[in-house]
Structures are given as C-alpha cells and as structure tokens.
Tab-separated table of C-alpha atoms and ligand atoms in Angstrom:
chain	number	residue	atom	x	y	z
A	1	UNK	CA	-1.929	0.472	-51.549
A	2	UNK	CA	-3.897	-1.222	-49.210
A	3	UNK	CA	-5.306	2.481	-47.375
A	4	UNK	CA	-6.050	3.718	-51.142
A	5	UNK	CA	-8.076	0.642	-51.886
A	6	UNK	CA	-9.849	0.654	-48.914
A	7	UNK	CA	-10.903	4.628	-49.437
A	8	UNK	CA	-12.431	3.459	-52.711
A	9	UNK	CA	-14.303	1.230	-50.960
A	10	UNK	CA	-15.548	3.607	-48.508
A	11	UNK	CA	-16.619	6.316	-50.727
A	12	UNK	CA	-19.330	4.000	-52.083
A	13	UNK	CA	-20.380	3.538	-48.288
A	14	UNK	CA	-19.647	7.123	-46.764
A	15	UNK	CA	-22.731	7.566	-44.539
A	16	UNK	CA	-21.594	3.971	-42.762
A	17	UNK	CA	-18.168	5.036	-42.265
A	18	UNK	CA	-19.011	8.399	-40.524
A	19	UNK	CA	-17.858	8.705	-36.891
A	20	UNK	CA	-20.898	10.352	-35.119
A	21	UNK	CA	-24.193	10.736	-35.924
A	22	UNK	CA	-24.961	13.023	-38.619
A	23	UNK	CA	-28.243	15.113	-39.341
A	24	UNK	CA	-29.901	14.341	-42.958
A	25	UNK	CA	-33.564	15.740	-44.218
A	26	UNK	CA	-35.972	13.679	-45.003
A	27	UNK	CA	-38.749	14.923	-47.546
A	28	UNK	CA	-42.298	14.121	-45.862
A	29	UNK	CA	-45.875	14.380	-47.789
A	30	UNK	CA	-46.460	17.631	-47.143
A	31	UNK	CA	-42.963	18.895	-48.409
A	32	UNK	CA	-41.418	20.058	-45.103
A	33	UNK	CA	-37.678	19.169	-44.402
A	34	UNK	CA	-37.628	17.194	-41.236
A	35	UNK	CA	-33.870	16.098	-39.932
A	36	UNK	CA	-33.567	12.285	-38.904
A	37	UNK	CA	-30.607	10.771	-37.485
A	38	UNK	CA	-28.841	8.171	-39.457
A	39	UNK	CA	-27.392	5.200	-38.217
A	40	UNK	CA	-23.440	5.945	-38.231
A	41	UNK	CA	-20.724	3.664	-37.859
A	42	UNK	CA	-17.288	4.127	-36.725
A	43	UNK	CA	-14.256	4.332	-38.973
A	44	UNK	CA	-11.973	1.294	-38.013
A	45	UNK	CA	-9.326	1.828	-36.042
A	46	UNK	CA	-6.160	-0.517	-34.768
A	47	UNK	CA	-3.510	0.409	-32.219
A	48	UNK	CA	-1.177	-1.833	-30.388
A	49	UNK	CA	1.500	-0.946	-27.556
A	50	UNK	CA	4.772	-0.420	-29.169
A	51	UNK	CA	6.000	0.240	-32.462
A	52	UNK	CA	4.579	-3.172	-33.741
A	53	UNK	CA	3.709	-2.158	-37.610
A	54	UNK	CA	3.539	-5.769	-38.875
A	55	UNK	CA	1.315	-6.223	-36.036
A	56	UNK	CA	-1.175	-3.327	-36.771
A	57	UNK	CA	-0.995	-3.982	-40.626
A	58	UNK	CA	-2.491	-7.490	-40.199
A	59	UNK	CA	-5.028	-6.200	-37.805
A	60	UNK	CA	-6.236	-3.582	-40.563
A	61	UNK	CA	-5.698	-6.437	-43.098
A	62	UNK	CA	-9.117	-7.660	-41.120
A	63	UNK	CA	-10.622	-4.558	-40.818
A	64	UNK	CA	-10.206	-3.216	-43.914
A	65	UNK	CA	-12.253	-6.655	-45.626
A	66	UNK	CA	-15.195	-5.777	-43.576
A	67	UNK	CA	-13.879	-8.510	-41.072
A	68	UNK	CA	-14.611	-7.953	-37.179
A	69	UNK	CA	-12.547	-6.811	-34.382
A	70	UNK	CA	-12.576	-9.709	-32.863
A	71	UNK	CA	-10.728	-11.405	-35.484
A	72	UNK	CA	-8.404	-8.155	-36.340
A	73	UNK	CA	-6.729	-8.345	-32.771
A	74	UNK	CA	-6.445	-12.028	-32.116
A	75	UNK	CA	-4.301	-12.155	-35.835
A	76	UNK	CA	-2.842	-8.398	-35.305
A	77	UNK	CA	-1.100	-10.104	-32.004
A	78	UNK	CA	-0.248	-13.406	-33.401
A	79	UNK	CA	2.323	-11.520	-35.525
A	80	UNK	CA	4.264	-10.802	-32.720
A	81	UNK	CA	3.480	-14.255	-31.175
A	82	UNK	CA	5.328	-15.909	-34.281
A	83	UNK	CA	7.939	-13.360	-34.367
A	84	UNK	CA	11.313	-14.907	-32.823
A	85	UNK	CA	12.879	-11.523	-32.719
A	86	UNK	CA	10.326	-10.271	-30.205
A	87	UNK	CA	11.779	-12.086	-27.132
A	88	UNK	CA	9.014	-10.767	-24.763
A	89	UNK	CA	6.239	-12.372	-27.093
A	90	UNK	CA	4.991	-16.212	-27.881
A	91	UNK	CA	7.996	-18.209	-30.001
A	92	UNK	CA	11.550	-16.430	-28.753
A	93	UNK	CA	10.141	-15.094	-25.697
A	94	UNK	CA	12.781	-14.950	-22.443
A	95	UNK	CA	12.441	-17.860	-19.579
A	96	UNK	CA	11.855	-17.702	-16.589
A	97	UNK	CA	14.398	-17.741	-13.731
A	98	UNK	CA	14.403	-21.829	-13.870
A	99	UNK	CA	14.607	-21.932	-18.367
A	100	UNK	CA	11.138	-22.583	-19.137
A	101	UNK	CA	9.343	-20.241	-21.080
A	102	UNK	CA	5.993	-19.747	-20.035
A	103	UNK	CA	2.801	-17.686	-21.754
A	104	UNK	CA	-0.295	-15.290	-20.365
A	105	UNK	CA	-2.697	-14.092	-22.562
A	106	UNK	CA	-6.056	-12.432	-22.890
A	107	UNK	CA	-8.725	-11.815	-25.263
A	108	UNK	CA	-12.132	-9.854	-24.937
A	109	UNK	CA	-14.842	-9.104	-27.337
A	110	UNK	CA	-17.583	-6.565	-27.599
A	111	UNK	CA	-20.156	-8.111	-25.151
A	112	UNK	CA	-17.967	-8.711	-22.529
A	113	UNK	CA	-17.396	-12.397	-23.185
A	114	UNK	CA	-13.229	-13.420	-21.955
A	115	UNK	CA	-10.599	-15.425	-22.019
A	116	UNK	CA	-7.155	-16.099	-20.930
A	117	UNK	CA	-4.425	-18.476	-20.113
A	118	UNK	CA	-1.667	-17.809	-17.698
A	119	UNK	CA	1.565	-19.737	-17.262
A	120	UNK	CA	1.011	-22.173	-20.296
A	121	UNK	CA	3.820	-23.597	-22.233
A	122	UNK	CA	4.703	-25.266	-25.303
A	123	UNK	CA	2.003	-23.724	-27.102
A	124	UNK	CA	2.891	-20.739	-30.306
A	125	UNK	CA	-0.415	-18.773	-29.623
A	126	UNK	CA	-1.777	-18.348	-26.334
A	127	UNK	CA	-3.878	-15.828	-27.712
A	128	UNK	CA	-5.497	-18.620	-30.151
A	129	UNK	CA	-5.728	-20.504	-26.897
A	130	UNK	CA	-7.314	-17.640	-24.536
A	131	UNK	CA	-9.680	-17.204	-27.394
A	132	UNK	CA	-10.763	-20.683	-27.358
A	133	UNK	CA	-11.405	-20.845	-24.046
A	134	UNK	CA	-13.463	-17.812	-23.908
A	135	UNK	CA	-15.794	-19.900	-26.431
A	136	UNK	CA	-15.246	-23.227	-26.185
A	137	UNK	CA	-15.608	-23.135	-22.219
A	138	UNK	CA	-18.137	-21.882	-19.566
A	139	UNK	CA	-14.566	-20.327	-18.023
A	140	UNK	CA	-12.591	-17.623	-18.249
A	141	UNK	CA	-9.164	-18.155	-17.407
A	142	UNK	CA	-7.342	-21.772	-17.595
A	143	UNK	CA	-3.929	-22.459	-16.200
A	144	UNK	CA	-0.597	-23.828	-16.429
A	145	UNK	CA	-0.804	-27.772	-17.042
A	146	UNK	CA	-4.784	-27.869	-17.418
A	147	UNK	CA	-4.212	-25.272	-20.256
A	148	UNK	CA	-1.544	-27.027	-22.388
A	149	UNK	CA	-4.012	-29.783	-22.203
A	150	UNK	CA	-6.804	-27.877	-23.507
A	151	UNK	CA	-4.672	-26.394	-26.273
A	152	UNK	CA	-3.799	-29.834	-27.425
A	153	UNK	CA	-7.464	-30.792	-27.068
A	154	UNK	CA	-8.036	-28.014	-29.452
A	155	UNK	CA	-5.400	-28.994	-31.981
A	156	UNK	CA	-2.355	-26.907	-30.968
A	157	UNK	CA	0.958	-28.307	-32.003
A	158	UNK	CA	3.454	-29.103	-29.066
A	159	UNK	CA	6.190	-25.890	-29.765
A	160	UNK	CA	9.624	-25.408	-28.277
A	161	UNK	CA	9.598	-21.705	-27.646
A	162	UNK	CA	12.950	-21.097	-26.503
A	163	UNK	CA	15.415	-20.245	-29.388
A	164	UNK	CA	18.978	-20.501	-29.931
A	165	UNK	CA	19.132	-16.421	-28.837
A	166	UNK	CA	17.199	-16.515	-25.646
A	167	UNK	CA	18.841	-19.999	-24.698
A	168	UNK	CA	21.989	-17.963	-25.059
A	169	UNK	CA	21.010	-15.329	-22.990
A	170	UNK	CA	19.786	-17.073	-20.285
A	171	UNK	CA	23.152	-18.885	-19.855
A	172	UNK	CA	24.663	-15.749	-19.231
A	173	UNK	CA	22.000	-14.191	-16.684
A	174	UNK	CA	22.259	-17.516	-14.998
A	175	UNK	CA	26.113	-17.036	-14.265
A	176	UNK	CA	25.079	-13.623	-12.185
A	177	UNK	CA	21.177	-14.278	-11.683
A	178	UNK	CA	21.798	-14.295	-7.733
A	179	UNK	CA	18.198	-16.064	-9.044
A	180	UNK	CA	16.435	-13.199	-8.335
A	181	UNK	CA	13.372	-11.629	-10.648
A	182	UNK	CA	15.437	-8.997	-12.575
A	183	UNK	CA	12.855	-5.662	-13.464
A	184	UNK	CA	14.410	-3.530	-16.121
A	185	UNK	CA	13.084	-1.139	-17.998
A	186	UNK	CA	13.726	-2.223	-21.255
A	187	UNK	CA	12.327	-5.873	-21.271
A	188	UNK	CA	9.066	-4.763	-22.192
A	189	UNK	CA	7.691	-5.631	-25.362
A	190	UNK	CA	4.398	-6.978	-24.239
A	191	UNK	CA	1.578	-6.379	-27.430
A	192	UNK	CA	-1.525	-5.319	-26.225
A	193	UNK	CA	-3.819	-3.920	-28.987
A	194	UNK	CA	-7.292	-2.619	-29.207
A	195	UNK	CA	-9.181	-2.470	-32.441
A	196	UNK	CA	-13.027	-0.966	-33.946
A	197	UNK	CA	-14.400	-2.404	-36.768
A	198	UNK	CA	-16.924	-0.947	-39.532
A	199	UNK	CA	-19.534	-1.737	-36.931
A	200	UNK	CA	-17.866	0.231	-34.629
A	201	UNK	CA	-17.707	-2.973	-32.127
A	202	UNK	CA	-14.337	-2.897	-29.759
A	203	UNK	CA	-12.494	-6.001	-29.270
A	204	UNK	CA	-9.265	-6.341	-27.454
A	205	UNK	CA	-5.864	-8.806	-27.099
A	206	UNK	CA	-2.891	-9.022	-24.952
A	207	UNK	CA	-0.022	-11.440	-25.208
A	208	UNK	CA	2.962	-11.851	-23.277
A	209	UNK	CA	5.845	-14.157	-22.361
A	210	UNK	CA	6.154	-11.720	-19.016
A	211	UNK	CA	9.012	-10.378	-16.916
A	212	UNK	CA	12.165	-12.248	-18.416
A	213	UNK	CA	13.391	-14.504	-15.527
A	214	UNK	CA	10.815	-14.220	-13.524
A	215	UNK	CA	10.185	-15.874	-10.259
A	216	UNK	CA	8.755	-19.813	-11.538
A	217	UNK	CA	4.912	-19.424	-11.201
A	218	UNK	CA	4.884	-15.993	-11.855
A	219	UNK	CA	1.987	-14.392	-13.649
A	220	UNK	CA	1.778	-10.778	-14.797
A	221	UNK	CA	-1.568	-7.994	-15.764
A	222	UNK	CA	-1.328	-9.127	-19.193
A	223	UNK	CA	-3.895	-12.131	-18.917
A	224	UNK	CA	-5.636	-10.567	-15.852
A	225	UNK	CA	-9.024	-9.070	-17.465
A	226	UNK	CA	-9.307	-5.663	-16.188
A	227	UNK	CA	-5.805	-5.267	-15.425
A	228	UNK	CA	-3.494	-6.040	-18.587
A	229	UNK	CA	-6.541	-5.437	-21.102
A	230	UNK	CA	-10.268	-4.283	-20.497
A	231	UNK	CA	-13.029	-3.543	-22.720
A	232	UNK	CA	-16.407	-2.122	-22.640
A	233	UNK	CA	-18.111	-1.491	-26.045
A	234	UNK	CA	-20.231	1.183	-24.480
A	235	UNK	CA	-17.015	3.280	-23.899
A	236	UNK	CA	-13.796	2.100	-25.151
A	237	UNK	CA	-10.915	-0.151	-24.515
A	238	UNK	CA	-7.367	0.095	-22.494
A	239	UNK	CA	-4.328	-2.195	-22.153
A	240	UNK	CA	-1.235	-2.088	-20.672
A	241	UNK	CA	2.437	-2.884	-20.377
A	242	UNK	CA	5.436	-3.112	-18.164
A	243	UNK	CA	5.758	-4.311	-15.012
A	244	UNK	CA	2.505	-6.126	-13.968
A	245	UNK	CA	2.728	-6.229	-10.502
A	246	UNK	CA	1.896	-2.291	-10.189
A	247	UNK	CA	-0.550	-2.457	-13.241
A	248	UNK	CA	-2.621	-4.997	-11.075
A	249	UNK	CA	-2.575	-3.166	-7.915
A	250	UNK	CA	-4.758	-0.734	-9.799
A	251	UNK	CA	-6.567	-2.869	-11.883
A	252	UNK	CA	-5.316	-0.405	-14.927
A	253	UNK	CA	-6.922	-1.222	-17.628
A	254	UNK	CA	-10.557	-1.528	-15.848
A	255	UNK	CA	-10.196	2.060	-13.999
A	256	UNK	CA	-9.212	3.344	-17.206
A	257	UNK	CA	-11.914	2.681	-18.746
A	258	UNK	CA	-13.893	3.856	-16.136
A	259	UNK	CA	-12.163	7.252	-16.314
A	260	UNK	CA	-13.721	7.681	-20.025
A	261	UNK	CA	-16.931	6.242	-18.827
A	262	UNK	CA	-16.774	9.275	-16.514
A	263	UNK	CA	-15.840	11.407	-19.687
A	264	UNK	CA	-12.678	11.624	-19.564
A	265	UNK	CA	-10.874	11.479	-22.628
A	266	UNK	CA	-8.324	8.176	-23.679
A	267	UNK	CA	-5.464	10.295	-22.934
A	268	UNK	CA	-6.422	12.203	-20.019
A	269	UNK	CA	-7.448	8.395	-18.925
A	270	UNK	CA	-4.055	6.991	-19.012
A	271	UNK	CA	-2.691	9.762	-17.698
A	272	UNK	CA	-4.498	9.269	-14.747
A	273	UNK	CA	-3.906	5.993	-14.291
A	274	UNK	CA	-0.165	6.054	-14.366
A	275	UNK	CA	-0.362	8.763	-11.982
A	276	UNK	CA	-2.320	6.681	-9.777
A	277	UNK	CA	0.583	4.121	-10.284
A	278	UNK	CA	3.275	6.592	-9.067
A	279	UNK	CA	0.777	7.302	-6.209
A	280	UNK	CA	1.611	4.151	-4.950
A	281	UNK	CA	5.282	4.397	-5.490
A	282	UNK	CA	6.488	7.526	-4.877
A	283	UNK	CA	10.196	8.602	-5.870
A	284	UNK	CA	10.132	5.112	-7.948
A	285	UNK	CA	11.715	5.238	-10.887
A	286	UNK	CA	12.760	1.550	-11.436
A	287	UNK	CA	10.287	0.518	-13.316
A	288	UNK	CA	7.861	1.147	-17.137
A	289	UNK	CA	4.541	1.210	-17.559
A	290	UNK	CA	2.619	2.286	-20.612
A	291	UNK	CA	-1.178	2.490	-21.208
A	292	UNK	CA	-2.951	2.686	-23.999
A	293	UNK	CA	-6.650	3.599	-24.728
A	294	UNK	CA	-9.730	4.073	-27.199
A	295	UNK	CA	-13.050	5.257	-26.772
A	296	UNK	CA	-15.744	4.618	-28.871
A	297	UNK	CA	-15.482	7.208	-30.996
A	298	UNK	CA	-12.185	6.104	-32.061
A	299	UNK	CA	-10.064	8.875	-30.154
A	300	UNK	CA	-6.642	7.214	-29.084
A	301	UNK	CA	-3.783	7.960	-26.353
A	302	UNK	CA	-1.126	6.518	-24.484
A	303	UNK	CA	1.028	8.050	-21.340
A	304	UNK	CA	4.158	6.047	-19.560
A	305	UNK	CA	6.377	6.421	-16.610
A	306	UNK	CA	9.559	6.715	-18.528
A	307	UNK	CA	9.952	8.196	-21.961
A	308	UNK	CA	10.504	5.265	-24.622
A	309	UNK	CA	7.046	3.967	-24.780
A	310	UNK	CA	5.209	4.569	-27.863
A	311	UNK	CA	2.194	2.554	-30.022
A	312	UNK	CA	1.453	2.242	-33.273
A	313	UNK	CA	-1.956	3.504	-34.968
A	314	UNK	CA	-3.616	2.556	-38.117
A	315	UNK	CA	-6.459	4.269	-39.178
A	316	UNK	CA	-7.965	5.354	-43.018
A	317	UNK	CA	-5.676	8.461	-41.974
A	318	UNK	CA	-2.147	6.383	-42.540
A	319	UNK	CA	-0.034	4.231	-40.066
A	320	UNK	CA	1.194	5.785	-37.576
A	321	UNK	CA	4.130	5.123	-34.423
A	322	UNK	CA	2.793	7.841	-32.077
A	323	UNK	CA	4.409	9.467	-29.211
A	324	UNK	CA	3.806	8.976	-25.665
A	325	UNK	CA	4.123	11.734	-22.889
A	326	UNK	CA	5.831	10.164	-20.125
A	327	UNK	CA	5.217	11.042	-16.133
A	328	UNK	CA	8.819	10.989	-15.790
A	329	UNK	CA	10.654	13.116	-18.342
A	330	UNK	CA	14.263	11.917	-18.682
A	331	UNK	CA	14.743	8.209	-18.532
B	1	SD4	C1	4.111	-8.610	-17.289
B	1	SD4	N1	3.187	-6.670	-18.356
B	1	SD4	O1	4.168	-9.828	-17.344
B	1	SD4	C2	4.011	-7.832	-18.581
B	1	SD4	C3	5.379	-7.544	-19.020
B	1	SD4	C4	5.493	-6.700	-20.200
B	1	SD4	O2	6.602	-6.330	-22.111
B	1	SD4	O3	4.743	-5.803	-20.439
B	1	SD4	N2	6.464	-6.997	-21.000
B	1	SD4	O4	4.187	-7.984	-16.235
C-alpha cells in the first residue's frame, strides 16, 4: 500500500526522483536543441543491519512523506530500541557481566555534524539522546553518569531496561560466567541503518546494548564515529556489527567509506574491510562481523565473516532481507 502510494506520488515528480543526472533539450531563440543538465535527486533508500523490517518500514514511513534522513534513521532505529524481544537493542537488551544494562549509540547527519553516548543507562533511546547531544551541545560524545544526566535534562523518562527474560538469563550465565566477557557469534543484533532521502542527503544511526555480559565499562564500535557508523554525503555511508573490538582496530566504517571515495563500489567496500579484519586475525573464526554500505547513488552491499548476517532494504523497488556473502563460508 504504502510503496503504491508513494509511486503515485512520484510520477507527478519523476525528473526529482531520477538517480543521476539526466540530459534534457532546451529550445533556445534561434531554434537549436541545446542539452542542459537537470538537477536530479536520488530515489530514497533505507537499509539497516539485520532482518529488522519494522525497523526499515518506519524509516521509509519518513522518507516516503518527503521527511529527511535524518529523521528516517533516528525513528527507523528506535523500533528496535522499544522492541523487548531484541535483547541486543535499548529496552530488553542483555547486562553486562555485573546486571546493569548499559547503552552506546550514534547518530550522524549529512554535514558531518555527530553524536553519541556510550555506557548510559536507564534511558529507552540512546539514539534520541546521541541525537540531542549532537545539537543541543558543542560535543560529540557524552558518557556514562554525565549522559543520564543530560538525558533527564532533556526530558527522558528514568526506564528499567532489564526485563523479566534477560533478568532470567543472566541468572543462569551468572551460575557458569567464570565472569568472563563471553563473544559468541550469535549475540549480535546491533541496528545500524543508513538512509537517502528525496534530496538525496545521507544520514546515519547505530544503537546498541553491546556484547551481552560484557566486561563493566565496556564500550563497543557502535557509538565510536568512524568505527560503528560513518557518513560522508559526498560518497556514502557504512555501519557495522559484531564484535567491536576488531571493528575499531580498523576504524570500519570510516575506511569503508574511504574505499568508495576511492571508487570502489559499497560491496567491494565491505568486502575489503572485513578482509582487512581477518588480516589482523588470521585462522580466527570466533567471532561476526557484518558491514553494511551505500554510496550516493543509492547502490547497497553488505559482506560478513560468518554466513548468517543479512540486512534489510527498502527502496520504491519493494522491501527487501538481502543476502550477505560471508569471508568464511560454513559457519
Ligand atoms: C559491540 N558491535 O558492542 C556491538 C555488538 C553488536 O549486535 O553488534 N551486537 O561490539
């Protein structure tokens, strides 16, 4: 419904929805057909890590009204933020090795303005927060205590985020924690997403409650610009997911998008940059990592270490879940 109304819409506005310049004539006095370019705009697109439909949906929800990307990524990840089922994500998300659950999360818009908050807690939507801060601050990242504070500041409610579930489940790791940082590959669930609007302007989120009983302190890529998300409206936008220690000892997201600046496409990008990862750790197979990119033409792609890692696409051309090629090929 909402992809057929929206196609109405844009066949009353084709020549602003078309994704590279286009040639048209243009009559002059003496009658001679001379081609000038016309401003084109790129078709909206919104991917997120993961098969997070709801996510994407609400993100094209924005899009779709004309709204900006800004605003389509910060709501696109608050889905997942409210969602108790996610348990990597805002509300629900997993504690840390000592019970507390604790939040990172980034935001960036298309002129390079950021924010983020790492290790906050009690707060639903650290995204909401990290967004604040980016324009409500002369700083980019706020921590901890100091950010709870701000949120409040701001008008964020005081939330318990731990639920019945993860409670549960964090009884039982404590009877064989050894209290040591478990890494898994299947705790990821991390929602990064990357979205262009009709102006073809790139914004970018990423939200996370981190590596489930984690070391106390602990922060991960996800709210580290350049590392868990990066954009650059010149050439596109990456994030990332899995285990953040490896994805900031190649600042990921930031060299991927440097890969494209250097004309690489978003999927040759990511390849690159996982391989880089496994560079650094050869024979290691312990561990996930997926990347996801855009340029600004709106081409997407994703590659992982281990198969399982997928993302979720909408576009005027349907909603997708789209594959991944992995650098390892059986998990
Ligand atoms: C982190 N990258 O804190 C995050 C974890 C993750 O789904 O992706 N979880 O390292």
């Amino acid at each position: 419904m909402q992809r057929r109304k929206f196609l109405k819409k844009s066949s009353l506005t084709t020549a602003g929805l078309l994704s590279a310049p286009v040639l048209a004539s243009c009559k002059t006095e003496n009658k001679v057909d001379v081609p000038s370019i016309v401003t084109a705009v790129t078709k909206p697109v919104a991917i997120c890590t993961w098969n997070f439909m709801n996510a994407t949906a609400k993100a094209w929800e924005v899009l779709e009204k004309g709204g900006n990307a800004l605003d389509a990524v910060e709501q696109g990840v608050m889905v997942e933020e409210a969602d108790v089922s996610n348990e990597t994500v805002g509300v629900g998300g997993r504690p840390d090795r000592d019970g507390n659950v604790t939040l990172d999360a980034c935001i960036m818009d298309k002129d390079g303005n950021c924010g983020s908050v790492v290790y906050l807690q009690n707060i639903a939507h650290p995204i909401s927060v990290a967004r604040k801060v980016m324009e409500d601050t002369p700083h980019i990242i706020l921590a901890g205590k100091g950010a709870e504070q701000f949120a409040y500041e701001k008008g964020f409610k005081k939330t318990d985020l731990l639920t019945e579930s993860t409670r549960k489940q964090y009884e039982e790791w404590k009877k064989e924690s050894k209290y040591e940082t478990v890494i898994n590959i299947e705790n990821h669930d991390t929602i990064g997403m990357l979205a262009i609007d009709t102006n073809g302007d790139i914004a970018g989120a990423c939200t996370t409650s981190g590596m489930a009983y984690k070391v106390a302190g602990r922060v991960g890529d996800s709210p580290i610009i350049g590392a868990g998300l990066y954009v650059d409206n010149e050439v596109g936008g990456a994030t990332a997911t899995g285990v953040g220690e490896e994805v900031i000892r190649t600042v990921g997201s930031f060299l991927i998008v440097e890969l494209m600046r250097q004309g690489k496409s978003p999927q040759e990008a990511c390849e690159e940059g996982v391989k880089r990862i496994m560079k650094k750790n050869e024979g290691r197979e312990d561990f996930q990592i997926g990347f996801l990119a855009i340029n600004k033409q709106g081409e997407t792609g994703g590659y992982c270490v281990h198969p399982g890692f997928t993302y979720r696409e909408y576009t005027n051309n349907g909603h997708e879940n789209q594959p991944v090629e992995s650098f390892y090929k059986q998990q």
